[in-house]
């Protein structure tokens, strides 16, 4: 009986891993061929509001505003709202100098976190369409026009743009991140072609203003919750590859670790806040949500089960599976302890794979112990993102 149970665990874990990384993408590809979703895209020019939550972004905010003001969208129909989240540098003064160019400053005296900053920005926005972005990225000149054109379709409620990572000689994990990000974008394209994407790219996405639901104060993944809220209202969230924003690769595995822990902590937090997302009668995209978001967080635990059960069972197939997994971990640990070995592509990919799945476990622990928060930490302006840290309460 014990052997049968362990065997079931082994095959269930293996099925989870294979389905998550290959089965789900193959099913999406098949659906995109047999039942593609068409969007009635056409040039339209409603009044829009571009909302940026910023904290201590003096070094880059002027460049960001200049980039947005250079869009090919009619400027008299554009307002830019910068919510300064308790900034202590010269961010407020720089933004205020753009007042005569339809740039508005919403100044929060105390640091409230990104979610509350976005709530404040949307509350004062006048546009029919809200475009969310960060201070760090740069848009292609037609990015806004390409986003907005999709709202010609009355069933489209949210549009995610494409984030293109720019080559940077300083990055030590460029190849690995590039492979992973291209894989992730391909899945999003397939989801869009078959109905809806279950999240947006936080650096560039747009929504119909009337569909916005105020965000919980401590939510980490606003760019997942907001699209899901819109989908639950009966609208589609699609991916627009022609709306391009540019950003840099993470410099090293440490920076990517922090970003990944934040994202995966956010996945667990979302499940805690909105368990109804797992129910098909509550979430029209429940299958996609489980396949894309939930199972990704479970893969590291499936790997542990696979490893232990592989050695516990007798039979060549189980032994081979356990030895192959041991080899993967050995190469990953070699890359960790001997950094010069990461010049070998196979070592580097194994190392990156281990780091990302370990980050999933760390994210689970942060959420489980209630030690994650979404308040921007010191230095967030440098990384251009929120930082998730395992500390108690808000800092």
Short mmCIF file of C-alpha atoms in Angstrom, two decimals:
data_model
loop_
_atom_site.label_atom_id
_atom_site.label_comp_id
_atom_site.label_asym_id
_atom_site.label_seq_id
_atom_site.Cartn_x
_atom_site.Cartn_y
_atom_site.Cartn_z
CA UNK A 1 0.00 0.00 0.00
CA UNK A 2 2.82 2.39 0.89
CA UNK A 3 4.60 1.60 -2.38
CA UNK A 4 1.41 2.27 -4.35
CA UNK A 5 0.97 5.63 -2.63
CA UNK A 6 4.56 6.66 -3.33
CA UNK A 7 4.12 5.59 -6.97
CA UNK A 8 1.02 7.79 -7.22
CA UNK A 9 2.96 10.69 -5.75
CA UNK A 10 5.78 10.17 -8.26
CA UNK A 11 3.53 10.17 -11.33
CA UNK A 12 1.37 13.01 -10.04
CA UNK A 13 4.47 15.15 -9.47
CA UNK A 14 5.87 14.29 -12.89
CA UNK A 15 2.53 15.06 -14.55
CA UNK A 16 2.37 18.44 -12.77
CA UNK A 17 5.84 19.43 -14.00
CA UNK A 18 5.33 18.25 -17.58
CA UNK A 19 1.85 19.78 -17.87
CA UNK A 20 2.98 23.14 -16.45
CA UNK A 21 5.96 23.61 -18.76
CA UNK A 22 4.81 21.81 -21.94
CA UNK A 23 1.25 20.46 -21.69
CA UNK A 24 -0.46 23.79 -21.08
CA UNK A 25 1.44 25.62 -23.86
CA UNK A 26 0.63 22.80 -26.32
CA UNK A 27 -3.06 22.95 -25.44
CA UNK A 28 -3.06 26.73 -25.94
CA UNK A 29 -1.36 26.36 -29.31
CA UNK A 30 -3.95 23.78 -30.37
CA UNK A 31 -6.85 26.01 -29.28
CA UNK A 32 -5.35 28.98 -31.11
CA UNK A 33 -5.52 26.95 -34.32
CA UNK A 34 -9.01 25.49 -33.96
CA UNK A 35 -10.79 28.38 -32.19
CA UNK A 36 -8.89 31.67 -32.50
CA UNK A 37 -10.24 34.78 -30.77
CA UNK A 38 -10.44 37.82 -33.05
CA UNK A 39 -10.32 41.42 -31.80
CA UNK A 40 -11.94 44.28 -33.74
CA UNK A 41 -8.95 46.59 -33.57
CA UNK A 42 -9.17 50.04 -35.19
CA UNK A 43 -7.64 53.50 -34.61
CA UNK A 44 -9.64 55.40 -31.96
CA UNK A 45 -8.66 58.42 -29.87
CA UNK A 46 -10.55 58.72 -26.59
CA UNK A 47 -9.23 60.83 -23.73
CA UNK A 48 -6.64 58.78 -21.84
CA UNK A 49 -4.87 59.03 -18.51
CA UNK A 50 -1.36 57.61 -18.06
CA UNK A 51 -0.82 56.73 -14.39
CA UNK A 52 2.66 56.33 -12.87
CA UNK A 53 3.28 55.45 -9.24
CA UNK A 54 6.72 56.77 -8.29
CA UNK A 55 8.94 57.03 -5.25
CA UNK A 56 12.28 58.85 -5.30
CA UNK A 57 12.61 58.68 -9.08
CA UNK A 58 14.38 62.03 -9.57
CA UNK A 59 17.16 60.42 -11.60
CA UNK A 60 14.83 59.07 -14.30
CA UNK A 61 11.39 60.72 -14.08
CA UNK A 62 12.12 63.55 -16.55
CA UNK A 63 13.31 61.08 -19.19
CA UNK A 64 10.15 59.03 -18.60
CA UNK A 65 7.84 62.02 -18.98
CA UNK A 66 9.64 63.17 -22.14
CA UNK A 67 9.19 59.69 -23.59
CA UNK A 68 5.44 59.69 -22.88
CA UNK A 69 5.00 63.21 -24.26
CA UNK A 70 6.67 62.07 -27.49
CA UNK A 71 3.95 59.50 -28.23
CA UNK A 72 2.15 59.78 -31.57
CA UNK A 73 -1.23 59.90 -29.75
CA UNK A 74 -2.99 63.35 -29.86
CA UNK A 75 -1.47 65.17 -26.89
CA UNK A 76 -4.60 67.24 -26.20
CA UNK A 77 -6.29 63.95 -25.32
CA UNK A 78 -3.57 62.79 -22.95
CA UNK A 79 -3.07 63.52 -19.26
CA UNK A 80 -0.15 62.10 -17.32
CA UNK A 81 -0.63 61.56 -13.60
CA UNK A 82 2.39 60.92 -11.40
CA UNK A 83 1.59 59.79 -7.87
CA UNK A 84 4.61 60.57 -5.72
CA UNK A 85 4.52 58.02 -2.91
CA UNK A 86 6.19 59.95 -0.10
CA UNK A 87 9.19 60.90 -2.23
CA UNK A 88 12.00 62.58 -0.32
CA UNK A 89 14.20 63.57 -3.27
CA UNK A 90 13.41 66.13 -6.01
CA UNK A 91 10.83 63.95 -7.80
CA UNK A 92 7.99 66.33 -6.90
CA UNK A 93 9.79 69.42 -8.16
CA UNK A 94 10.73 67.78 -11.46
CA UNK A 95 7.18 66.56 -12.11
CA UNK A 96 5.74 69.95 -11.18
CA UNK A 97 7.92 71.60 -13.84
CA UNK A 98 5.89 69.71 -16.47
CA UNK A 99 2.59 71.21 -15.28
CA UNK A 100 2.03 73.23 -18.48
CA UNK A 101 2.33 70.02 -20.53
CA UNK A 102 -0.71 68.35 -18.99
CA UNK A 103 1.31 66.45 -16.39
CA UNK A 104 -0.32 66.30 -12.94
CA UNK A 105 1.34 65.55 -9.62
CA UNK A 106 -0.53 63.73 -6.86
CA UNK A 107 1.65 64.07 -3.78
CA UNK A 108 1.26 61.55 -0.96
CA UNK A 109 2.96 62.94 2.12
CA UNK A 110 3.44 59.52 3.69
CA UNK A 111 4.57 56.39 1.94
CA UNK A 112 1.46 54.32 1.19
CA UNK A 113 2.68 51.65 -1.26
CA UNK A 114 2.10 51.16 -4.95
CA UNK A 115 -1.47 49.83 -4.72
CA UNK A 116 -2.77 52.84 -2.79
CA UNK A 117 -0.82 55.18 -5.08
CA UNK A 118 -2.56 53.64 -8.10
CA UNK A 119 -5.94 53.95 -6.39
CA UNK A 120 -5.28 57.65 -5.82
CA UNK A 121 -4.20 58.13 -9.41
CA UNK A 122 -7.26 56.46 -10.92
CA UNK A 123 -9.54 58.40 -8.55
CA UNK A 124 -8.49 61.72 -10.10
CA UNK A 125 -8.06 60.49 -13.68
CA UNK A 126 -10.33 62.00 -16.34
CA UNK A 127 -9.59 59.57 -19.17
CA UNK A 128 -11.89 56.90 -20.52
CA UNK A 129 -8.84 54.66 -20.79
CA UNK A 130 -6.25 54.31 -18.03
CA UNK A 131 -2.72 53.29 -18.97
CA UNK A 132 -0.50 52.00 -16.19
CA UNK A 133 3.27 52.11 -16.42
CA UNK A 134 6.38 52.52 -14.27
CA UNK A 135 9.01 55.24 -14.14
CA UNK A 136 11.81 53.09 -15.51
CA UNK A 137 10.67 51.83 -18.91
CA UNK A 138 10.61 53.57 -22.28
CA UNK A 139 7.72 53.24 -24.77
CA UNK A 140 8.00 52.97 -28.53
CA UNK A 141 6.40 56.09 -30.12
CA UNK A 142 3.26 54.20 -31.18
CA UNK A 143 2.83 52.14 -27.99
CA UNK A 144 -0.12 54.13 -26.63
CA UNK A 145 -1.93 54.18 -29.99
CA UNK A 146 -1.50 50.43 -30.38
CA UNK A 147 -2.87 49.78 -26.89
CA UNK A 148 -5.89 52.02 -27.29
CA UNK A 149 -6.86 50.72 -30.76
CA UNK A 150 -7.93 47.43 -29.17
CA UNK A 151 -10.68 49.16 -27.17
CA UNK A 152 -12.57 49.62 -30.42
CA UNK A 153 -13.77 46.11 -29.58
CA UNK A 154 -16.51 46.56 -26.93
CA UNK A 155 -15.62 43.22 -25.29
CA UNK A 156 -12.01 44.21 -24.62
CA UNK A 157 -11.59 45.53 -21.08
CA UNK A 158 -7.83 45.28 -20.59
CA UNK A 159 -4.86 45.31 -22.97
CA UNK A 160 -1.35 44.26 -22.00
CA UNK A 161 1.58 45.50 -24.04
CA UNK A 162 4.85 43.71 -24.71
CA UNK A 163 7.94 44.27 -22.60
CA UNK A 164 11.13 43.89 -24.62
CA UNK A 165 14.29 43.39 -22.60
CA UNK A 166 17.23 45.31 -24.02
CA UNK A 167 20.67 43.72 -24.19
CA UNK A 168 22.94 44.95 -21.45
CA UNK A 169 26.58 43.91 -21.21
CA UNK A 170 26.39 44.26 -17.42
CA UNK A 171 23.83 41.46 -17.12
CA UNK A 172 25.21 38.08 -16.03
CA UNK A 173 21.97 36.17 -16.76
CA UNK A 174 20.91 37.73 -20.05
CA UNK A 175 20.65 34.51 -22.02
CA UNK A 176 18.70 32.68 -19.33
CA UNK A 177 16.29 35.56 -18.70
CA UNK A 178 15.85 36.05 -22.43
CA UNK A 179 14.88 32.41 -22.90
CA UNK A 180 12.45 32.46 -19.98
CA UNK A 181 10.88 35.80 -20.94
CA UNK A 182 10.36 34.76 -24.57
CA UNK A 183 8.72 31.55 -23.35
CA UNK A 184 6.45 33.56 -21.02
CA UNK A 185 5.47 36.03 -23.75
CA UNK A 186 4.66 33.19 -26.14
CA UNK A 187 2.25 31.74 -23.59
CA UNK A 188 0.60 35.13 -23.14
CA UNK A 189 0.18 35.48 -26.89
CA UNK A 190 -1.45 32.07 -27.07
CA UNK A 191 -3.76 32.93 -24.16
CA UNK A 192 -4.75 36.15 -25.91
CA UNK A 193 -5.47 34.35 -29.18
CA UNK A 194 -7.79 31.94 -27.37
CA UNK A 195 -9.68 34.34 -25.09
CA UNK A 196 -7.88 36.16 -22.30
CA UNK A 197 -4.49 36.59 -20.69
CA UNK A 198 -4.59 35.96 -16.92
CA UNK A 199 -2.41 38.93 -16.09
CA UNK A 200 -0.81 41.97 -17.65
CA UNK A 201 2.70 43.32 -18.02
CA UNK A 202 2.90 45.87 -15.21
CA UNK A 203 5.19 48.12 -17.26
CA UNK A 204 2.56 48.68 -19.96
CA UNK A 205 -1.13 47.88 -19.76
CA UNK A 206 -4.42 49.70 -20.24
CA UNK A 207 -7.98 49.31 -18.95
CA UNK A 208 -11.41 50.87 -19.33
CA UNK A 209 -11.69 53.27 -16.41
CA UNK A 210 -15.22 52.22 -15.45
CA UNK A 211 -14.03 48.63 -14.90
CA UNK A 212 -11.37 49.52 -12.31
CA UNK A 213 -11.94 48.11 -8.83
CA UNK A 214 -9.85 49.77 -6.09
CA UNK A 215 -6.92 47.62 -5.05
CA UNK A 216 -6.35 46.21 -1.55
CA UNK A 217 -3.71 48.32 0.16
CA UNK A 218 -1.09 45.56 0.43
CA UNK A 219 -1.62 43.77 -2.89
CA UNK A 220 1.66 42.87 -4.57
CA UNK A 221 0.46 41.91 -8.06
CA UNK A 222 -1.82 44.75 -9.11
CA UNK A 223 -1.11 43.81 -12.73
CA UNK A 224 -2.66 40.38 -12.15
CA UNK A 225 -5.57 41.30 -9.87
CA UNK A 226 -6.84 44.19 -12.00
CA UNK A 227 -7.03 42.12 -15.24
CA UNK A 228 -8.71 39.26 -13.35
CA UNK A 229 -11.24 41.70 -11.88
CA UNK A 230 -12.03 42.87 -15.40
CA UNK A 231 -12.33 39.34 -16.75
CA UNK A 232 -14.77 38.52 -13.96
CA UNK A 233 -16.92 41.41 -15.17
CA UNK A 234 -17.31 39.66 -18.52
CA UNK A 235 -14.59 41.38 -20.57
CA UNK A 236 -11.46 40.08 -22.29
CA UNK A 237 -7.87 40.85 -21.35
CA UNK A 238 -5.67 40.60 -24.44
CA UNK A 239 -1.99 40.84 -25.34
CA UNK A 240 -0.90 43.45 -27.90
CA UNK A 241 2.57 42.68 -29.24
CA UNK A 242 2.78 45.97 -31.18
CA UNK A 243 2.57 48.06 -28.00
CA UNK A 244 6.21 47.86 -26.95
CA UNK A 245 7.98 49.03 -23.81
CA UNK A 246 11.72 48.59 -23.31
CA UNK A 247 13.52 47.66 -20.12
CA UNK A 248 16.89 46.23 -19.09
CA UNK A 249 17.68 42.69 -18.04
CA UNK A 250 18.31 42.03 -14.36
CA UNK A 251 21.98 42.57 -13.62
CA UNK A 252 22.51 39.27 -11.82
CA UNK A 253 20.73 36.34 -10.22
CA UNK A 254 20.38 38.26 -6.96
CA UNK A 255 18.30 41.00 -8.55
CA UNK A 256 16.25 38.44 -10.47
CA UNK A 257 15.80 36.43 -7.25
CA UNK A 258 14.24 39.44 -5.52
CA UNK A 259 11.95 40.10 -8.46
CA UNK A 260 10.88 36.46 -8.64
CA UNK A 261 10.29 36.13 -4.90
CA UNK A 262 8.08 39.21 -5.09
CA UNK A 263 6.07 37.79 -7.99
CA UNK A 264 5.58 34.35 -6.48
CA UNK A 265 4.76 35.74 -3.05
CA UNK A 266 2.15 37.77 -4.89
CA UNK A 267 0.67 34.63 -6.43
CA UNK A 268 0.20 33.06 -3.01
CA UNK A 269 -1.15 36.31 -1.60
CA UNK A 270 -3.68 36.50 -4.43
CA UNK A 271 -4.92 32.99 -3.65
CA UNK A 272 -5.32 33.95 0.00
CA UNK A 273 -7.24 37.11 -0.84
CA UNK A 274 -9.33 35.68 -3.66
CA UNK A 275 -9.76 31.88 -3.29
CA UNK A 276 -12.79 32.12 -5.58
CA UNK A 277 -10.38 32.46 -8.50
CA UNK A 278 -9.92 28.69 -8.30
CA UNK A 279 -13.62 28.05 -8.93
CA UNK A 280 -14.90 27.76 -12.51
CA UNK A 281 -18.25 29.35 -11.64
CA UNK A 282 -16.47 32.37 -10.14
CA UNK A 283 -13.58 32.80 -12.55
CA UNK A 284 -14.16 32.53 -16.33
CA UNK A 285 -10.41 31.94 -16.73
CA UNK A 286 -10.01 29.45 -13.89
CA UNK A 287 -8.31 26.82 -16.08
CA UNK A 288 -5.78 29.36 -17.37
CA UNK A 289 -5.28 30.82 -13.91
CA UNK A 290 -4.55 27.41 -12.39
CA UNK A 291 -2.33 26.32 -15.28
CA UNK A 292 -0.35 29.55 -15.61
CA UNK A 293 -0.23 30.95 -12.08
CA UNK A 294 -1.02 28.26 -9.51
CA UNK A 295 0.89 25.30 -10.93
CA UNK A 296 4.01 27.43 -11.46
CA UNK A 297 4.10 27.97 -7.71
CA UNK A 298 3.67 24.24 -7.07
CA UNK A 299 6.43 23.00 -9.41
CA UNK A 300 9.26 23.23 -6.82
CA UNK A 301 7.24 21.12 -4.39
CA UNK A 302 6.52 18.64 -7.19
CA UNK A 303 10.27 18.49 -7.86
CA UNK A 304 10.92 17.60 -4.22
CA UNK A 305 8.27 14.87 -4.29
CA UNK A 306 9.65 13.53 -7.57
CA UNK A 307 13.19 13.42 -6.22
CA UNK A 308 12.33 11.64 -2.96
CA UNK A 309 9.87 9.18 -4.48
CA UNK A 310 12.25 8.38 -7.34
CA UNK A 311 14.87 7.09 -4.92
CA UNK A 312 12.26 5.40 -2.72
CA UNK A 313 10.79 3.28 -5.53
CA UNK A 314 12.40 0.27 -7.17
CA UNK A 315 12.62 0.11 -10.94
CA UNK A 316 14.88 1.52 -13.64
CA UNK A 317 12.55 4.34 -14.67
CA UNK A 318 12.40 5.73 -11.15
CA UNK A 319 16.14 5.43 -10.65
CA UNK A 320 16.85 7.16 -13.98
CA UNK A 321 14.45 9.99 -13.07
CA UNK A 322 16.13 10.47 -9.69
CA UNK A 323 19.64 10.39 -11.19
CA UNK A 324 18.74 12.89 -13.92
CA UNK A 325 17.32 15.21 -11.30
CA UNK A 326 20.46 14.73 -9.19
CA UNK A 327 22.57 15.70 -12.19
CA UNK A 328 20.51 18.85 -12.72
CA UNK A 329 20.98 19.88 -9.08
CA UNK A 330 24.68 19.02 -9.16
CA UNK A 331 25.24 21.28 -12.16
CA UNK A 332 23.16 24.03 -10.55
CA UNK A 333 25.18 23.82 -7.33
CA UNK A 334 28.40 23.83 -9.34
CA UNK A 335 27.26 27.09 -10.91
CA UNK A 336 26.43 28.48 -7.47
CA UNK A 337 29.73 27.58 -5.79
CA UNK A 338 31.99 28.05 -8.83
CA UNK A 339 30.65 31.11 -10.71
CA UNK A 340 33.19 30.78 -13.55
CA UNK A 341 31.39 27.57 -14.61
CA UNK A 342 28.32 29.63 -15.54
CA UNK A 343 30.05 30.47 -18.80
CA UNK A 344 28.94 26.95 -19.80
CA UNK A 345 25.38 27.33 -21.06
CA UNK A 346 24.09 24.06 -19.59
CA UNK A 347 25.49 24.95 -16.15
CA UNK A 348 24.03 28.43 -16.37
CA UNK A 349 20.54 27.22 -17.29
CA UNK A 350 20.51 24.61 -14.50
CA UNK A 351 21.64 27.28 -12.05
CA UNK A 352 18.94 29.71 -13.21
CA UNK A 353 16.28 26.98 -13.05
CA UNK A 354 17.24 26.13 -9.46
CA UNK A 355 17.29 29.79 -8.41
CA UNK A 356 13.83 30.43 -9.86
CA UNK A 357 12.25 27.39 -8.23
CA UNK A 358 13.93 28.09 -4.90
CA UNK A 359 12.48 31.59 -5.15
CA UNK A 360 9.03 30.00 -5.42
CA UNK A 361 9.59 28.23 -2.10
CA UNK A 362 10.86 31.45 -0.55
CA UNK A 363 7.78 33.25 -1.84
CA UNK A 364 5.53 30.65 -0.27
CA UNK A 365 7.34 31.03 3.05
CA UNK A 366 7.06 34.84 2.97
CA UNK A 367 3.32 34.57 2.36
CA UNK A 368 2.74 31.74 4.83
CA UNK A 369 4.46 33.57 7.68
CA UNK A 370 2.81 36.89 6.87
CA UNK A 371 6.17 38.57 6.38
CA UNK A 372 5.72 39.98 2.87
CA UNK A 373 4.69 43.50 2.17
CA UNK A 374 4.22 45.69 -0.89
CA UNK A 375 5.67 48.95 0.38
CA UNK A 376 8.57 50.25 -1.68
CA UNK A 377 11.85 49.87 0.12
CA UNK A 378 14.85 52.12 0.00
CA UNK A 379 16.55 51.59 -3.33
CA UNK A 380 13.37 50.72 -5.19
CA UNK A 381 14.04 53.62 -7.49
CA UNK A 382 17.22 51.94 -8.61
CA UNK A 383 15.60 48.64 -9.41
CA UNK A 384 12.48 50.32 -10.73
CA UNK A 385 10.24 47.83 -9.03
CA UNK A 386 8.64 47.01 -5.76
CA UNK A 387 10.81 44.98 -3.46
CA UNK A 388 9.40 42.09 -1.49
CA UNK A 389 11.22 41.38 1.71
CA UNK A 390 10.44 38.98 4.51
CA UNK A 391 9.97 41.44 7.32
CA UNK A 392 7.06 41.88 9.68
CA UNK A 393 4.58 44.61 8.94
CA UNK A 394 5.10 47.75 6.91
CA UNK A 395 8.39 49.57 6.95
#
